[in-house]
Amino acid sequence: MGSVLGLFLGTGLLLVWQSLTAPAVVEPRSWRMTRSAEELLRRAGIEGVTAVGLCSLCLLSGLTAAVVMLLVSQTLPIAAAFGMIAAYAPLGIVRSRAQRRQRELAEVWPEAVDNLASAVRAGLSLP
C-alpha cells in the first residue's frame, strides 16, 4: 500500500513540476482570427474566398467609402464613420448568410433523418 501511495505522490509531483517548467504553447492571435474567419466562411457556404481575402475586402471597402465620403463631405469624422460602417459591411453580410444557412439546414435536418430511417427500414445499407 505504501509503494502505491509513493508512486501516486511521485507521479503527482512530476506532473506539477512539468506544468511549472514546460513552456506554454500559445497560439498567435492572428492565427485564431484567421481560423475563426475561415470557420465563418465555411458556415456561410462561401468556398472561393479565404480569410485573407475577406479581410482585404473589408479594408478595401472601408477605405473606398472613407475616400468617397471625404471627397463629398470634406469632413474627416463623417468620412471615418462611413468608412468604418463600410468596412464592417462584408463581414456582416457573411455573418447573416451563415445564420440564414444554419436556419435552413436546421429546417431540413428532420426530413433527412426521416429519409435515412425509411431507407434503413427498406433494407438499404448505410455507407
Short mmCIF file of C-alpha atoms in Angstrom, two decimals:
data_model
loop_
_atom_site.label_atom_id
_atom_site.label_comp_id
_atom_site.label_asym_id
_atom_site.label_seq_id
_atom_site.Cartn_x
_atom_site.Cartn_y
_atom_site.Cartn_z
CA MET A 1 0.00 0.00 0.00
CA GLY A 2 2.86 2.34 0.84
CA SER A 3 4.55 1.78 -2.51
CA VAL A 4 1.34 2.57 -4.43
CA LEU A 5 0.89 5.74 -2.39
CA GLY A 6 4.52 6.70 -3.09
CA LEU A 7 4.03 6.03 -6.80
CA PHE A 8 0.96 8.28 -6.94
CA LEU A 9 2.74 11.00 -4.95
CA GLY A 10 5.75 10.85 -7.25
CA THR A 11 3.58 10.95 -10.36
CA GLY A 12 1.65 13.93 -9.00
CA LEU A 13 4.85 15.81 -8.13
CA LEU A 14 6.25 15.07 -11.60
CA LEU A 15 3.10 16.43 -13.26
CA VAL A 16 3.18 19.59 -11.13
CA TRP A 17 6.87 20.10 -11.93
CA GLN A 18 6.26 19.65 -15.68
CA SER A 19 3.36 22.10 -15.66
CA LEU A 20 5.50 24.76 -14.00
CA THR A 21 8.65 24.31 -16.10
CA ALA A 22 7.30 23.43 -19.56
CA PRO A 23 6.97 26.36 -21.95
CA ALA A 24 3.40 27.35 -22.63
CA VAL A 25 2.26 26.78 -26.19
CA VAL A 26 0.40 29.94 -27.09
CA GLU A 27 -1.18 30.23 -30.49
CA PRO A 28 -0.66 33.64 -32.10
CA ARG A 29 -3.75 35.83 -32.14
CA SER A 30 -3.61 36.27 -35.89
CA TRP A 31 -3.97 32.52 -36.44
CA ARG A 32 -7.01 32.39 -34.16
CA MET A 33 -8.65 35.25 -36.05
CA THR A 34 -7.84 33.60 -39.37
CA ARG A 35 -9.29 30.32 -38.18
CA SER A 36 -12.49 31.98 -36.94
CA ALA A 37 -12.88 33.85 -40.24
CA GLU A 38 -12.38 30.62 -42.19
CA GLU A 39 -14.95 28.91 -39.97
CA LEU A 40 -17.40 31.75 -40.62
CA LEU A 41 -16.86 31.48 -44.37
CA ARG A 42 -17.34 27.72 -44.22
CA ARG A 43 -20.59 28.07 -42.25
CA ALA A 44 -21.82 30.62 -44.80
CA GLY A 45 -21.08 28.19 -47.64
CA ILE A 46 -18.58 30.50 -49.33
CA GLU A 47 -15.75 28.39 -50.65
CA GLY A 48 -13.95 30.64 -53.13
CA VAL A 49 -12.87 33.25 -50.56
CA THR A 50 -10.10 32.89 -47.98
CA ALA A 51 -9.88 34.64 -44.63
CA VAL A 52 -7.23 36.98 -46.01
CA GLY A 53 -9.50 37.76 -48.95
CA LEU A 54 -12.36 38.63 -46.62
CA CYS A 55 -10.10 40.89 -44.56
CA SER A 56 -8.81 42.55 -47.73
CA LEU A 57 -12.36 43.14 -48.92
CA CYS A 58 -13.26 44.73 -45.59
CA LEU A 59 -10.25 47.05 -45.73
CA LEU A 60 -10.81 47.94 -49.37
CA SER A 61 -14.50 48.72 -48.94
CA GLY A 62 -13.83 50.79 -45.81
CA LEU A 63 -11.05 52.76 -47.46
CA THR A 64 -13.08 53.35 -50.61
CA ALA A 65 -16.11 54.58 -48.67
CA ALA A 66 -13.94 56.83 -46.50
CA VAL A 67 -12.25 58.42 -49.50
CA VAL A 68 -15.53 58.93 -51.36
CA MET A 69 -17.19 60.47 -48.32
CA LEU A 70 -14.17 62.67 -47.68
CA LEU A 71 -14.42 63.96 -51.25
CA VAL A 72 -18.16 64.51 -50.94
CA SER A 73 -18.46 65.95 -47.44
CA GLN A 74 -14.99 67.44 -46.87
CA THR A 75 -15.32 66.34 -43.22
CA LEU A 76 -12.92 63.78 -41.78
CA PRO A 77 -15.06 62.44 -38.88
CA ILE A 78 -18.00 61.75 -41.18
CA ALA A 79 -15.73 60.07 -43.71
CA ALA A 80 -14.18 57.94 -40.95
CA ALA A 81 -17.62 56.91 -39.67
CA PHE A 82 -18.81 55.87 -43.13
CA GLY A 83 -15.50 54.09 -43.69
CA MET A 84 -15.96 52.02 -40.54
CA ILE A 85 -19.52 51.15 -41.47
CA ALA A 86 -18.44 50.10 -44.96
CA ALA A 87 -15.51 48.10 -43.57
CA TYR A 88 -17.90 46.06 -41.41
CA ALA A 89 -20.42 45.51 -44.22
CA PRO A 90 -18.76 42.44 -45.87
CA LEU A 91 -18.32 40.76 -42.51
CA GLY A 92 -21.93 41.49 -41.59
CA ILE A 93 -23.15 40.08 -44.88
CA VAL A 94 -21.15 36.88 -44.39
CA ARG A 95 -22.44 36.52 -40.81
CA SER A 96 -26.05 36.98 -41.87
CA ARG A 97 -25.58 34.47 -44.68
CA ALA A 98 -24.09 31.96 -42.22
CA GLN A 99 -27.04 32.41 -39.85
CA ARG A 100 -29.56 32.05 -42.67
CA ARG A 101 -27.82 28.92 -43.95
CA GLN A 102 -27.75 27.44 -40.45
CA ARG A 103 -31.51 28.06 -40.08
CA GLU A 104 -32.17 26.45 -43.46
CA LEU A 105 -30.10 23.39 -42.57
CA ALA A 106 -31.87 23.10 -39.22
CA GLU A 107 -35.23 23.06 -41.02
CA VAL A 108 -34.10 20.31 -43.41
CA TRP A 109 -32.46 18.12 -40.75
CA PRO A 110 -35.63 16.28 -39.55
CA GLU A 111 -36.52 15.42 -43.14
CA ALA A 112 -33.03 13.99 -43.74
CA VAL A 113 -33.31 11.83 -40.60
CA ASP A 114 -36.73 10.56 -41.73
CA ASN A 115 -35.34 9.67 -45.16
CA LEU A 116 -32.45 7.84 -43.54
CA ALA A 117 -34.74 5.94 -41.20
CA SER A 118 -37.06 4.87 -44.03
CA ALA A 119 -34.06 3.75 -46.10
CA VAL A 120 -32.88 1.56 -43.22
CA ARG A 121 -36.37 0.13 -42.79
CA ALA A 122 -36.46 -0.64 -46.53
CA GLY A 123 -33.31 -2.72 -46.14
CA LEU A 124 -30.74 -0.41 -47.69
CA SER A 125 -27.27 -0.47 -46.19
CA LEU A 126 -25.59 2.56 -44.71
CA PRO A 127 -22.19 3.52 -46.09
#
